[in-house]
Structures are given as structure tokens and as C-alpha cells.
mmCIF file of C-alpha atoms in Angstrom:
data_model
loop_
_atom_site.group_PDB
_atom_site.id
_atom_site.type_symbol
_atom_site.label_atom_id
_atom_site.label_comp_id
_atom_site.label_asym_id
_atom_site.label_seq_id
_atom_site.Cartn_x
_atom_site.Cartn_y
_atom_site.Cartn_z
ATOM 1 C CA UNK A 1 23.311 93.362 93.163
ATOM 2 C CA UNK A 2 25.890 92.790 90.445
ATOM 3 C CA UNK A 3 28.747 94.776 88.950
ATOM 4 C CA UNK A 4 26.649 96.084 86.033
ATOM 5 C CA UNK A 5 23.986 97.518 88.317
ATOM 6 C CA UNK A 6 26.606 98.951 90.675
ATOM 7 C CA UNK A 7 28.494 100.671 87.861
ATOM 8 C CA UNK A 8 25.160 101.846 86.452
ATOM 9 C CA UNK A 9 24.237 103.394 89.796
ATOM 10 C CA UNK A 10 27.651 105.045 90.033
ATOM 11 C CA UNK A 11 27.255 106.419 86.505
ATOM 12 C CA UNK A 12 23.861 107.830 87.480
ATOM 13 C CA UNK A 13 25.350 109.366 90.617
ATOM 14 C CA UNK A 14 28.240 110.803 88.602
ATOM 15 C CA UNK A 15 25.767 112.434 86.191
ATOM 16 C CA UNK A 16 23.963 114.110 89.090
ATOM 17 C CA UNK A 17 27.229 115.328 90.636
ATOM 18 C CA UNK A 18 28.440 116.710 87.282
ATOM 19 C CA UNK A 19 25.186 118.635 86.806
ATOM 20 C CA UNK A 20 25.102 120.068 90.328
ATOM 21 C CA UNK A 21 28.780 121.081 90.189
ATOM 22 C CA UNK A 22 28.223 122.731 86.794
ATOM 23 C CA UNK A 23 25.323 124.778 88.123
ATOM 24 C CA UNK A 24 26.979 125.648 91.436
ATOM 25 C CA UNK A 25 30.474 126.491 90.160
ATOM 26 C CA UNK A 26 29.279 128.598 87.219
ATOM 27 C CA UNK A 27 26.351 130.040 89.215
ATOM 28 C CA UNK A 28 24.326 129.364 86.099
ATOM 29 C CA UNK A 29 21.925 126.765 84.739
ATOM 30 C CA UNK A 30 22.283 127.906 81.127
ATOM 31 C CA UNK A 31 21.920 125.028 78.697
ATOM 32 C CA UNK A 32 20.102 122.805 81.194
ATOM 33 C CA UNK A 33 16.446 121.939 80.708
ATOM 34 C CA UNK A 34 14.461 122.725 83.832
ATOM 35 C CA UNK A 35 11.582 120.718 82.421
ATOM 36 C CA UNK A 36 13.677 117.572 82.231
ATOM 37 C CA UNK A 37 14.744 118.144 85.831
ATOM 38 C CA UNK A 38 11.091 118.506 86.905
ATOM 39 C CA UNK A 39 10.303 115.209 85.183
ATOM 40 C CA UNK A 40 13.224 113.460 86.881
ATOM 41 C CA UNK A 41 12.031 114.774 90.257
ATOM 42 C CA UNK A 42 8.568 113.431 89.504
ATOM 43 C CA UNK A 43 10.146 110.093 88.557
ATOM 44 C CA UNK A 44 11.896 109.724 91.909
ATOM 45 C CA UNK A 45 8.981 111.008 93.992
ATOM 46 C CA UNK A 46 6.552 108.496 92.476
ATOM 47 C CA UNK A 47 9.092 105.624 92.490
ATOM 48 C CA UNK A 48 10.283 105.941 96.068
ATOM 49 C CA UNK A 49 7.020 106.386 97.953
ATOM 50 C CA UNK A 50 7.906 103.090 99.651
ATOM 51 C CA UNK A 51 11.095 104.548 101.131
ATOM 52 C CA UNK A 52 9.930 104.171 104.732
ATOM 53 C CA UNK A 53 7.703 101.116 104.301
ATOM 54 C CA UNK A 54 9.785 98.714 102.191
ATOM 55 C CA UNK A 55 13.356 98.245 103.461
ATOM 56 C CA UNK A 56 15.625 96.306 101.093
ATOM 57 C CA UNK A 57 19.111 97.344 102.174
ATOM 58 C CA UNK A 58 21.015 100.316 103.572
ATOM 59 C CA UNK A 59 22.538 100.871 100.125
ATOM 60 C CA UNK A 60 19.105 100.896 98.489
ATOM 61 C CA UNK A 61 17.650 103.349 101.015
ATOM 62 C CA UNK A 62 20.651 105.680 100.860
ATOM 63 C CA UNK A 63 20.539 105.812 97.050
ATOM 64 C CA UNK A 64 16.802 106.537 97.112
ATOM 65 C CA UNK A 65 17.356 109.456 99.487
ATOM 66 C CA UNK A 66 20.244 110.782 97.382
ATOM 67 C CA UNK A 67 18.206 110.681 94.169
ATOM 68 C CA UNK A 68 15.229 112.391 95.821
ATOM 69 C CA UNK A 69 17.228 115.163 97.491
ATOM 70 C CA UNK A 70 19.501 115.892 94.518
ATOM 71 C CA UNK A 71 16.669 115.970 91.987
ATOM 72 C CA UNK A 72 14.617 118.331 94.130
ATOM 73 C CA UNK A 73 17.752 120.369 94.869
ATOM 74 C CA UNK A 74 18.454 120.750 91.160
ATOM 75 C CA UNK A 75 14.931 122.034 90.550
ATOM 76 C CA UNK A 76 15.371 124.509 93.426
ATOM 77 C CA UNK A 77 18.660 125.812 92.005
ATOM 78 C CA UNK A 78 17.177 126.244 88.546
ATOM 79 C CA UNK A 79 13.841 127.795 89.393
ATOM 80 C CA UNK A 80 14.757 129.798 92.470
ATOM 81 C CA UNK A 81 18.428 130.407 93.337
ATOM 82 C CA UNK A 82 19.731 130.831 89.779
ATOM 83 C CA UNK A 83 16.422 131.568 88.082
ATOM 84 C CA UNK A 84 17.860 134.572 86.229
ATOM 85 C CA UNK A 85 20.198 132.273 84.267
ATOM 86 C CA UNK A 86 17.531 129.756 83.262
ATOM 87 C CA UNK A 87 16.978 129.757 79.487
ATOM 88 C CA UNK A 88 13.194 129.449 79.343
ATOM 89 C CA UNK A 89 13.140 130.733 75.766
ATOM 90 C CA UNK A 90 14.697 127.496 74.514
ATOM 91 C CA UNK A 91 13.238 125.133 77.123
ATOM 92 C CA UNK A 92 9.837 124.977 75.465
ATOM 93 C CA UNK A 93 9.014 121.271 75.287
ATOM 94 C CA UNK A 94 5.385 120.601 76.307
ATOM 95 C CA UNK A 95 5.899 118.100 79.116
ATOM 96 C CA UNK A 96 2.171 117.467 79.452
ATOM 97 C CA UNK A 97 2.493 115.584 76.164
ATOM 98 C CA UNK A 98 4.695 113.138 78.065
ATOM 99 C CA UNK A 99 3.077 113.065 81.513
ATOM 100 C CA UNK A 100 -0.515 112.487 80.380
ATOM 101 C CA UNK A 101 0.128 109.565 77.962
ATOM 102 C CA UNK A 102 2.577 107.981 80.398
ATOM 103 C CA UNK A 103 0.000 108.294 83.175
ATOM 104 C CA UNK A 104 -2.625 106.621 81.031
ATOM 105 C CA UNK A 105 -0.244 103.818 79.992
ATOM 106 C CA UNK A 106 0.717 103.112 83.604
ATOM 107 C CA UNK A 107 -2.959 102.471 84.403
ATOM 108 C CA UNK A 108 -3.332 100.127 81.429
ATOM 109 C CA UNK A 109 -0.036 98.216 81.545
ATOM 110 C CA UNK A 110 1.352 97.377 84.987
ATOM 111 C CA UNK A 111 2.276 94.384 87.138
ATOM 112 C CA UNK A 112 -0.435 94.918 89.735
ATOM 113 C CA UNK A 113 -3.350 97.353 89.832
ATOM 114 C CA UNK A 114 -2.507 98.979 93.171
ATOM 115 C CA UNK A 115 -1.666 102.661 93.830
ATOM 116 C CA UNK A 116 2.021 102.097 94.629
ATOM 117 C CA UNK A 117 2.530 99.724 91.715
ATOM 118 C CA UNK A 118 0.829 102.090 89.259
ATOM 119 C CA UNK A 119 2.975 104.976 90.494
ATOM 120 C CA UNK A 120 6.120 102.822 90.247
ATOM 121 C CA UNK A 121 5.164 101.879 86.679
ATOM 122 C CA UNK A 122 4.462 105.555 85.908
ATOM 123 C CA UNK A 123 7.974 106.426 87.105
ATOM 124 C CA UNK A 124 9.553 103.760 84.894
ATOM 125 C CA UNK A 125 7.688 104.936 81.798
ATOM 126 C CA UNK A 126 8.316 108.613 82.560
ATOM 127 C CA UNK A 127 12.046 108.123 83.128
ATOM 128 C CA UNK A 128 12.363 106.617 79.662
ATOM 129 C CA UNK A 129 11.285 109.916 78.058
ATOM 130 C CA UNK A 130 12.250 112.482 80.725
ATOM 131 C CA UNK A 131 15.388 113.465 78.822
ATOM 132 C CA UNK A 132 13.402 114.578 75.748
ATOM 133 C CA UNK A 133 13.032 118.234 76.866
ATOM 134 C CA UNK A 134 16.828 118.404 77.304
ATOM 135 C CA UNK A 135 17.483 116.890 73.874
ATOM 136 C CA UNK A 136 14.847 119.183 72.355
ATOM 137 C CA UNK A 137 16.554 122.171 73.971
ATOM 138 C CA UNK A 138 19.902 121.156 72.472
ATOM 139 C CA UNK A 139 18.264 120.768 69.064
ATOM 140 C CA UNK A 140 16.918 124.331 69.345
ATOM 141 C CA UNK A 141 20.214 125.910 70.429
ATOM 142 C CA UNK A 142 22.256 123.693 68.117
ATOM 143 C CA UNK A 143 24.946 123.015 70.718
ATOM 144 C CA UNK A 144 25.693 121.930 74.268
ATOM 145 C CA UNK A 145 28.412 122.918 76.713
ATOM 146 C CA UNK A 146 31.082 120.263 77.215
ATOM 147 C CA UNK A 147 30.181 119.797 80.876
ATOM 148 C CA UNK A 148 26.509 119.343 79.954
ATOM 149 C CA UNK A 149 27.584 116.755 77.381
ATOM 150 C CA UNK A 150 29.485 114.856 80.092
ATOM 151 C CA UNK A 151 26.343 114.902 82.259
ATOM 152 C CA UNK A 152 24.188 113.514 79.452
ATOM 153 C CA UNK A 153 26.722 110.819 78.563
ATOM 154 C CA UNK A 154 26.922 109.615 82.169
ATOM 155 C CA UNK A 155 23.125 109.659 82.418
ATOM 156 C CA UNK A 156 22.707 107.687 79.205
ATOM 157 C CA UNK A 157 25.407 105.216 80.217
ATOM 158 C CA UNK A 158 23.556 104.486 83.458
ATOM 159 C CA UNK A 159 20.511 103.158 81.621
ATOM 160 C CA UNK A 160 22.594 101.257 79.049
ATOM 161 C CA UNK A 161 24.412 99.519 81.918
ATOM 162 C CA UNK A 162 21.075 98.649 83.483
ATOM 163 C CA UNK A 163 20.079 96.840 80.287
ATOM 164 C CA UNK A 164 23.210 94.695 80.634
ATOM 165 C CA UNK A 165 22.240 94.181 84.282
ATOM 166 C CA UNK A 166 18.816 92.876 83.242
ATOM 167 C CA UNK A 167 20.352 90.479 80.708
ATOM 168 C CA UNK A 168 22.774 89.245 83.369
ATOM 169 C CA UNK A 169 19.981 88.751 85.897
ATOM 170 C CA UNK A 170 17.878 86.866 83.376
ATOM 171 C CA UNK A 171 20.644 84.328 82.753
ATOM 172 C CA UNK A 172 21.787 84.047 86.395
ATOM 173 C CA UNK A 173 18.529 84.479 88.342
ATOM 174 C CA UNK A 174 15.775 83.941 85.796
ATOM 175 C CA UNK A 175 14.577 87.494 86.582
ATOM 176 C CA UNK A 176 12.659 89.212 83.787
ATOM 177 C CA UNK A 177 10.776 92.528 84.066
ATOM 178 C CA UNK A 178 9.328 93.350 80.646
ATOM 179 C CA UNK A 179 8.116 96.839 81.647
ATOM 180 C CA UNK A 180 11.520 97.931 82.934
ATOM 181 C CA UNK A 181 13.385 96.356 80.011
ATOM 182 C CA UNK A 182 11.226 97.926 77.284
ATOM 183 C CA UNK A 183 11.296 101.335 78.969
ATOM 184 C CA UNK A 184 15.060 101.090 79.429
ATOM 185 C CA UNK A 185 15.563 100.204 75.771
ATOM 186 C CA UNK A 186 13.420 103.166 74.689
ATOM 187 C CA UNK A 187 15.440 105.460 76.945
ATOM 188 C CA UNK A 188 18.759 104.183 75.584
ATOM 189 C CA UNK A 189 17.604 104.500 71.963
ATOM 190 C CA UNK A 190 16.794 108.180 72.578
ATOM 191 C CA UNK A 191 20.454 108.718 73.481
ATOM 192 C CA UNK A 192 21.917 107.001 70.411
ATOM 193 C CA UNK A 193 22.417 110.141 68.282
ATOM 194 C CA UNK A 194 23.859 111.954 71.280
ATOM 195 C CA UNK A 195 26.274 109.086 72.010
ATOM 196 C CA UNK A 196 27.536 109.256 68.435
ATOM 197 C CA UNK A 197 28.122 113.026 68.609
ATOM 198 C CA UNK A 198 29.740 112.709 72.047
ATOM 199 C CA UNK A 199 32.212 110.072 70.865
ATOM 200 C CA UNK A 200 33.042 111.790 67.559
ATOM 201 C CA UNK A 201 33.238 115.348 68.892
ATOM 202 C CA UNK A 202 33.441 115.816 72.673
ATOM 203 C CA UNK A 203 35.971 113.016 73.258
ATOM 204 C CA UNK A 204 38.142 114.647 70.596
ATOM 205 C CA UNK A 205 38.108 117.956 72.471
ATOM 206 C CA UNK A 206 35.469 119.647 70.348
ATOM 207 C CA UNK A 207 32.239 121.274 71.493
ATOM 208 C CA UNK A 208 29.099 119.304 70.760
ATOM 209 C CA UNK A 209 27.367 121.076 67.901
ATOM 210 C CA UNK A 210 24.568 119.654 65.815
ATOM 211 C CA UNK A 211 25.068 119.468 62.033
ATOM 212 C CA UNK A 212 23.671 122.531 60.250
#
């Protein structure tokens, strides 16, 4: 554990809290991609299958449980409790175009050809592209609510901080995980345009709207 990973985890947790509060307080999931939330749930389910068999620390176990419960809870709120507010007309990204290639890649490129390791690798690859349905939805509507923008910025910051964490660990521990690093870089690159719009518009009090 180091400060970059800790702040990254807190940024990830903040993103989840922002999203859940937005949905609960407004009683609406408008502007949020349910398909991205399904992918994130799949990420955590496949990554944390070792929750009860591989104990690392209390912190690690607690965070795993939080990510699992909140991701599944978000899907429940969107597809059941507040289903009437879900904008399925704009959430049209074909997630099978992500899941199938990622599944195939996890079989071909992994650290160890075992079920748990393949599923862990699948979760790493899938997380790197899980935000695409949300970004695609924003591109279709042409705008995003300010609170949704805050959620996306916190989520993107989490992975950017993890890249710094990996650099730090390489120089201090000699730790190097090529799969996680490449996937993390891909994920961060996908956020670059959004980061620019967030800094130039949202932080200046304007709504995030895509150029016409």
C-alpha cells in the first residue's frame, strides 16, 4: 500500500458514492448508462471470486465487499427501483462487442492459465473499456449533468492514480504487471477528451456539452 493507491481507492469510492447519491436523491438514473454499470458489476464479480479464499488484509476484503455490493446495488436501482427513469433509447452500445473480444483475449494473454487467473485477467481487460457505453451515451445526448460529470472525473482519476502507483511500485519494489499497466493506460486514454471538457467547462461552472 502507498499513498497513490490509497488516494486512487478513495477516488474510486468517491465516484461510487457520487453516483449512488445522484440516483437516490433525484430518484432518477437519467443520463447514466446501465450497460456500463452492468459491465462494472461483471468486473467486480469476476475479479473478487477469491474473496473468501485469499485473505490479504481487512482493508482489502472490506473494499472488495464494498465494490461488489455497490455495483450490484447500482444495477438494481437502475433496472428495477427506478427503471422508469432509465434512458434506454440513448444507452444503445452493444456490450457484447466488448465482452466477447475481452473474453477471448483473457484466454490468450494471462499470467497463468487457471480459471481464477483467467477471470481476474478478464476483469482487468473489461474494466479498461467498461466506461465506453457511458461515453457513447454522452456522445448521443451531447451533454452530461454536472453530477454525472463529477462521477466520471472521480472514476477516471482513480485509474490515473493507479498508473502512478504502478510506477512507484516499480521503482520501490521492482513490481511490474504488464497486463494491469497496459489496461490501465488504455482506460485512462479513453477519459482524456472527457478530462479536457471537465476542466475547461465543468470546473468553470458550465454544463458539460459536446461541441456541435
